PDB file of C-alpha atoms in Angstrom:
ATOM      1  CA  MET A   1      18.611  18.070  29.364  1.00 49.00           C
ATOM      2  CA  THR A   2      21.111  18.999  26.827  1.00 50.00           C
ATOM      3  CA  GLU A   3      24.142  21.126  26.953  1.00 51.00           C
ATOM      4  CA  PRO A   4      23.660  24.534  27.619  1.00 47.00           C
ATOM      5  CA  ARG A   5      24.802  26.522  23.686  1.00 50.00           C
ATOM      6  CA  VAL A   6      28.318  28.898  24.524  1.00 45.00           C
ATOM      7  CA  LEU A   7      27.671  32.600  22.702  1.00 47.00           C
ATOM      8  CA  GLY A   8      30.560  34.396  24.084  1.00 52.00           C
ATOM      9  CA  LEU A   9      30.576  34.474  27.514  1.00 51.00           C
ATOM     10  CA  GLN A  10      26.852  33.549  28.104  1.00 57.00           C
ATOM     11  CA  GLU A  11      25.409  29.986  28.752  1.00 61.00           C
ATOM     12  CA  VAL A  12      22.386  30.181  26.712  1.00 70.00           C
ATOM     13  CA  GLN A  13      19.993  26.895  27.290  1.00 76.00           C
ATOM     14  CA  PRO A  14      18.337  25.912  24.428  1.00 80.00           C
ATOM     15  CA  SER A  15      14.097  26.720  25.137  1.00 87.00           C
ATOM     16  CA  ARG A  16      11.941  23.599  25.351  1.00 86.00           C
ATOM     17  CA  ASP A  17      10.428  24.355  21.339  1.00 90.00           C
ATOM     18  CA  GLU A  18      14.161  23.697  19.807  1.00 92.00           C
ATOM     19  CA  VAL A  19      14.337  21.088  22.299  1.00 91.00           C
ATOM     20  CA  LEU A  20      12.001  19.189  21.330  1.00 91.00           C
ATOM     21  CA  SER A  21      12.522  19.738  17.381  1.00 94.00           C
ATOM     22  CA  GLU A  22      16.160  17.913  17.965  1.00 95.00           C
ATOM     23  CA  TRP A  23      14.277  15.476  19.624  1.00 95.00           C
ATOM     24  CA  LEU A  24      11.897  15.209  16.592  1.00 95.00           C
ATOM     25  CA  SER A  25      14.503  14.848  14.193  1.00 95.00           C
ATOM     26  CA  ALA A  26      16.537  12.401  16.199  1.00 95.00           C
ATOM     27  CA  TYR A  27      13.998  10.061  17.141  1.00 95.00           C
ATOM     28  CA  GLY A  28      11.088  11.067  15.656  1.00 95.00           C
ATOM     29  CA  ASP A  29      10.987   8.043  13.265  1.00 93.00           C
ATOM     30  CA  LEU A  30      12.138   5.846  15.782  1.00 92.00           C
ATOM     31  CA  ILE A  31       9.169   6.362  18.116  1.00 95.00           C
ATOM     32  CA  ASN A  32       6.519   6.290  15.720  1.00 94.00           C
ATOM     33  CA  ARG A  33       8.095   2.797  14.731  1.00 89.00           C
ATOM     34  CA  THR A  34       7.553   1.986  18.398  1.00 91.00           C
ATOM     35  CA  CYS A  35       4.044   2.996  18.324  1.00 92.00           C
ATOM     36  CA  CYS A  36       3.464   1.401  14.864  1.00 88.00           C
ATOM     37  CA  LEU A  37       4.622  -1.856  16.194  1.00 86.00           C
ATOM     38  CA  LEU A  38       3.048  -2.039  19.814  1.00 88.00           C
ATOM     39  CA  LEU A  39      -0.580  -0.792  18.268  1.00 85.00           C
ATOM     40  CA  CYS A  40      -0.405  -2.500  15.063  1.00 80.00           C
ATOM     41  CA  ASP A  41      -2.085   0.855  13.521  1.00 80.00           C
ATOM     42  CA  ARG A  42      -0.532   2.945  11.688  1.00 84.00           C
ATOM     43  CA  THR A  43      -3.019   6.349  12.519  1.00 87.00           C
ATOM     44  CA  LEU A  44      -3.026   5.157  16.073  1.00 88.00           C
ATOM     45  CA  ALA A  45       0.687   5.035  15.919  1.00 91.00           C
ATOM     46  CA  GLU A  46       0.543   8.253  14.483  1.00 93.00           C
ATOM     47  CA  ASP A  47      -1.316  10.102  16.794  1.00 93.00           C
ATOM     48  CA  ALA A  48       0.360   8.290  20.172  1.00 95.00           C
ATOM     49  CA  THR A  49       3.821   9.137  18.353  1.00 96.00           C
ATOM     50  CA  GLN A  50       2.555  12.924  18.541  1.00 96.00           C
ATOM     51  CA  GLU A  51       0.737  12.461  22.093  1.00 96.00           C
ATOM     52  CA  THR A  52       4.590  11.368  23.646  1.00 97.00           C
ATOM     53  CA  PHE A  53       5.887  14.539  22.167  1.00 97.00           C
ATOM     54  CA  ILE A  54       3.249  16.396  23.526  1.00 96.00           C
ATOM     55  CA  ARG A  55       3.929  14.714  26.737  1.00 96.00           C
ATOM     56  CA  ALA A  56       7.320  15.483  26.789  1.00 95.00           C
ATOM     57  CA  TRP A  57       7.401  18.962  25.639  1.00 93.00           C
ATOM     58  CA  LYS A  58       4.754  19.570  28.452  1.00 94.00           C
ATOM     59  CA  SER A  59       7.436  17.615  31.319  1.00 93.00           C
ATOM     60  CA  MET A  60      10.778  18.858  29.967  1.00 91.00           C
ATOM     61  CA  ALA A  61      11.092  20.564  33.036  1.00 87.00           C
ATOM     62  CA  LEU A  62      11.264  17.005  34.951  1.00 88.00           C
ATOM     63  CA  PHE A  63      13.439  15.099  32.777  1.00 87.00           C
ATOM     64  CA  LYS A  64      16.921  15.585  34.507  1.00 83.00           C
ATOM     65  CA  GLY A  65      18.999  13.470  31.952  1.00 81.00           C
ATOM     66  CA  ASN A  66      19.910  10.229  34.244  1.00 82.00           C
ATOM     67  CA  ALA A  67      18.590   8.505  31.474  1.00 84.00           C
ATOM     68  CA  SER A  68      19.224   9.516  27.568  1.00 91.00           C
ATOM     69  CA  PRO A  69      16.264  11.518  25.747  1.00 94.00           C
ATOM     70  CA  LYS A  70      15.731   7.960  23.736  1.00 94.00           C
ATOM     71  CA  THR A  71      15.196   6.182  26.894  1.00 93.00           C
ATOM     72  CA  TRP A  72      12.657   8.900  27.989  1.00 94.00           C
ATOM     73  CA  LEU A  73      10.971   9.658  25.037  1.00 96.00           C
ATOM     74  CA  THR A  74      10.086   5.548  24.295  1.00 95.00           C
ATOM     75  CA  ARG A  75       8.530   5.201  27.955  1.00 94.00           C
ATOM     76  CA  ILE A  76       6.470   8.147  27.223  1.00 96.00           C
ATOM     77  CA  ALA A  77       5.404   6.151  24.040  1.00 96.00           C
ATOM     78  CA  ILE A  78       4.654   2.760  25.520  1.00 94.00           C
ATOM     79  CA  ASN A  79       2.251   4.216  28.560  1.00 93.00           C
ATOM     80  CA  CYS A  80       0.836   6.172  25.371  1.00 95.00           C
ATOM     81  CA  CYS A  81       0.529   3.080  23.338  1.00 92.00           C
ATOM     82  CA  HIS A  82      -1.437   1.294  27.212  1.00 88.00           C
ATOM     83  CA  ASN A  83      -3.470   4.236  27.248  1.00 89.00           C
ATOM     84  CA  VAL A  84      -4.666   3.849  23.509  1.00 87.00           C
ATOM     85  CA  ARG A  85      -4.553  -0.464  23.966  1.00 80.00           C
ATOM     86  CA  ARG A  86      -7.222   0.602  26.829  1.00 78.00           C
ATOM     87  CA  THR A  87      -9.978   2.298  25.220  1.00 74.00           C
ATOM     88  CA  ALA A  88     -12.988  -0.243  24.055  1.00 59.00           C
ATOM     89  CA  TRP A  89     -12.726   1.487  20.718  1.00 61.00           C
ATOM     90  CA  PHE A  90      -9.302  -0.305  20.453  1.00 58.00           C
ATOM     91  CA  ARG A  91     -10.167  -3.650  21.167  1.00 56.00           C
ATOM     92  CA  LEU A  92     -12.701  -3.634  18.066  1.00 58.00           C
ATOM     93  CA  ARG A  93     -10.788  -2.679  15.348  1.00 55.00           C
ATOM     94  CA  ASP A  94      -8.617  -4.794  13.161  1.00 52.00           C
ATOM     95  CA  ARG A  95      -5.229  -3.806  13.826  1.00 51.00           C
ATOM     96  CA  SER A  96      -3.607  -5.941  11.309  1.00 54.00           C
ATOM     97  CA  VAL A  97      -0.323  -3.967   9.693  1.00 52.00           C
ATOM     98  CA  ALA A  98       1.865  -5.190   7.274  1.00 52.00           C
ATOM     99  CA  PRO A  99       5.614  -4.710   7.706  1.00 52.00           C
ATOM    100  CA  ASP A 100       5.339  -2.469   4.233  1.00 53.00           C
ATOM    101  CA  ASP A 101       2.837  -0.219   6.378  1.00 54.00           C
ATOM    102  CA  LEU A 102       5.541   0.744   9.268  1.00 50.00           C
ATOM    103  CA  PRO A 103       6.386   4.266   8.766  1.00 48.00           C
ATOM    104  CA  LEU A 104      10.548   3.241   8.237  1.00 43.00           C
ATOM    105  CA  PRO A 105      10.837   0.021   6.211  1.00 40.00           C
ATOM    106  CA  ALA A 106      13.392  -2.101   8.010  1.00 52.00           C
ATOM    107  CA  PRO A 107      16.157  -3.360   5.498  1.00 49.00           C
ATOM    108  CA  ASP A 108      15.269  -7.641   4.970  1.00 52.00           C
ATOM    109  CA  GLU A 109      12.585  -7.412   7.527  1.00 55.00           C
ATOM    110  CA  ASP A 110      10.871 -10.713   7.217  1.00 62.00           C
ATOM    111  CA  ARG A 111       7.275 -10.450   6.562  1.00 64.00           C
ATOM    112  CA  THR A 112       7.430 -13.968   8.540  1.00 71.00           C
ATOM    113  CA  LEU A 113       8.805 -12.905  11.772  1.00 73.00           C
ATOM    114  CA  PHE A 114       7.259  -9.726  12.149  1.00 73.00           C
ATOM    115  CA  LEU A 115       3.476 -11.020  11.985  1.00 74.00           C
ATOM    116  CA  THR A 116       5.292 -13.312  14.702  1.00 79.00           C
ATOM    117  CA  VAL A 117       6.663 -10.927  16.971  1.00 83.00           C
ATOM    118  CA  GLN A 118       3.169  -9.329  16.836  1.00 80.00           C
ATOM    119  CA  GLN A 119       1.206 -12.175  17.882  1.00 83.00           C
ATOM    120  CA  LEU A 120       3.529 -11.964  20.659  1.00 88.00           C
ATOM    121  CA  PRO A 121       2.211 -11.263  24.380  1.00 90.00           C
ATOM    122  CA  GLU A 122       2.121  -7.633  24.919  1.00 88.00           C
ATOM    123  CA  LYS A 123       5.562  -7.709  27.601  1.00 92.00           C
ATOM    124  CA  TYR A 124       7.407 -10.290  24.805  1.00 94.00           C
ATOM    125  CA  ARG A 125       6.662  -8.023  22.139  1.00 91.00           C
ATOM    126  CA  GLN A 126       7.619  -4.712  23.857  1.00 92.00           C
ATOM    127  CA  VAL A 127      11.151  -6.481  25.236  1.00 94.00           C
ATOM    128  CA  ILE A 128      11.433  -7.682  21.563  1.00 92.00           C
ATOM    129  CA  ILE A 129      10.967  -4.019  20.077  1.00 90.00           C
ATOM    130  CA  LEU A 130      13.448  -2.614  22.146  1.00 92.00           C
ATOM    131  CA  LYS A 131      15.973  -5.089  21.912  1.00 92.00           C
ATOM    132  CA  TYR A 132      15.901  -5.935  18.369  1.00 87.00           C
ATOM    133  CA  TYR A 133      13.955  -2.559  16.565  1.00 84.00           C
ATOM    134  CA  GLN A 134      15.006  -0.054  19.028  1.00 86.00           C
ATOM    135  CA  GLY A 135      18.606  -1.885  19.512  1.00 89.00           C
ATOM    136  CA  MET A 136      18.514  -1.034  23.169  1.00 92.00           C
ATOM    137  CA  LYS A 137      21.016  -2.706  25.694  1.00 94.00           C
ATOM    138  CA  LEU A 138      19.287  -4.414  29.010  1.00 94.00           C
ATOM    139  CA  GLU A 139      19.666  -1.407  31.108  1.00 94.00           C
ATOM    140  CA  GLU A 140      17.927   0.974  28.796  1.00 93.00           C
ATOM    141  CA  ALA A 141      15.186  -1.521  28.011  1.00 94.00           C
ATOM    142  CA  ALA A 142      14.631  -2.752  31.572  1.00 94.00           C
ATOM    143  CA  GLU A 143      14.541   1.421  32.596  1.00 93.00           C
ATOM    144  CA  VAL A 144      11.999   2.029  29.561  1.00 92.00           C
ATOM    145  CA  LEU A 145       9.569  -0.313  31.021  1.00 93.00           C
ATOM    146  CA  GLY A 146      10.040  -0.115  35.152  1.00 92.00           C
ATOM    147  CA  ILE A 147      11.277  -3.468  35.635  1.00 95.00           C
ATOM    148  CA  SER A 148      14.817  -5.043  36.760  1.00 96.00           C
ATOM    149  CA  ARG A 149      17.619  -6.184  34.105  1.00 96.00           C
ATOM    150  CA  SER A 150      16.788  -9.600  34.903  1.00 97.00           C
ATOM    151  CA  ALA A 151      13.084  -8.975  34.601  1.00 97.00           C
ATOM    152  CA  VAL A 152      14.244  -8.129  30.625  1.00 96.00           C
ATOM    153  CA  HIS A 153      16.757 -10.764  30.174  1.00 97.00           C
ATOM    154  CA  GLN A 154      13.846 -13.220  31.577  1.00 97.00           C
ATOM    155  CA  ARG A 155      11.036 -11.696  28.911  1.00 96.00           C
ATOM    156  CA  LEU A 156      13.732 -11.682  26.357  1.00 95.00           C
ATOM    157  CA  GLN A 157      14.738 -15.604  26.591  1.00 95.00           C
ATOM    158  CA  LYS A 158      10.796 -16.108  27.041  1.00 95.00           C
ATOM    159  CA  ALA A 159       9.938 -14.232  24.021  1.00 94.00           C
ATOM    160  CA  LEU A 160      12.493 -15.645  21.794  1.00 92.00           C
ATOM    161  CA  LYS A 161      11.487 -19.116  23.164  1.00 93.00           C
ATOM    162  CA  LEU A 162       7.809 -18.898  21.792  1.00 91.00           C
ATOM    163  CA  LEU A 163       8.929 -17.103  18.360  1.00 87.00           C
ATOM    164  CA  ARG A 164      11.172 -20.438  18.142  1.00 85.00           C
ATOM    165  CA  LEU A 165       7.949 -22.418  18.711  1.00 76.00           C
ATOM    166  CA  ASP A 166       5.819 -20.731  16.033  1.00 66.00           C
ATOM    167  CA  PHE A 167       8.927 -20.662  13.501  1.00 62.00           C
ATOM    168  CA  ASP A 168       9.052 -24.411  14.566  1.00 62.00           C
ATOM    169  CA  GLU A 169       6.103 -25.201  14.073  1.00 60.00           C
ATOM    170  CA  GLY A 170       5.467 -23.220  10.910  1.00 55.00           C
ATOM    171  CA  ARG A 171       8.038 -24.581   9.043  1.00 52.00           C
ATOM    172  CA  ASP A 172       6.549 -28.502  10.292  1.00 51.00           C
ATOM    173  CA  SER A 173       3.110 -27.556   8.602  1.00 49.00           C
ATOM    174  CA  HIS A 174       5.126 -26.336   5.262  1.00 48.00           C
ATOM    175  CA  ASP A 175       7.633 -29.541   4.932  1.00 46.00           C
TER     176      ASP A 175
END
């Protein structure tokens, strides 16, 4: 978990509630934004974010610190989003969301790019979100997704190729 706090000669581990509070402050907005990008629905994203932190609190004893808290929480968030996406109710809802509706405004985020990323198949959208929206390295994204670094690299290359094709087609139709 986190480093023990030293008070005098005693080492005191922070409580689960204290660690959770630190994680919420440090990663809450990032996790919420990631859920929103994956689910295309702000309300569902808030629910998935809440579920992520509930699961993290319940499983905190399993967190050994081999990964960063950000990576571990992102993995939990992706699993929560998968669970939401599996429901029949989710498949029947209109999940369109505008960039302005995201929990955190992204500086200089292009609406066209955002909408194009949203149209990618989920496995490609995930690597784009982890790499470009969360700023993860390929190794971190691989750990989050439970796949190899080379698989992340291949998915990223395919996603970028799909994005280029979409933009090229869009540009041709406007010329």
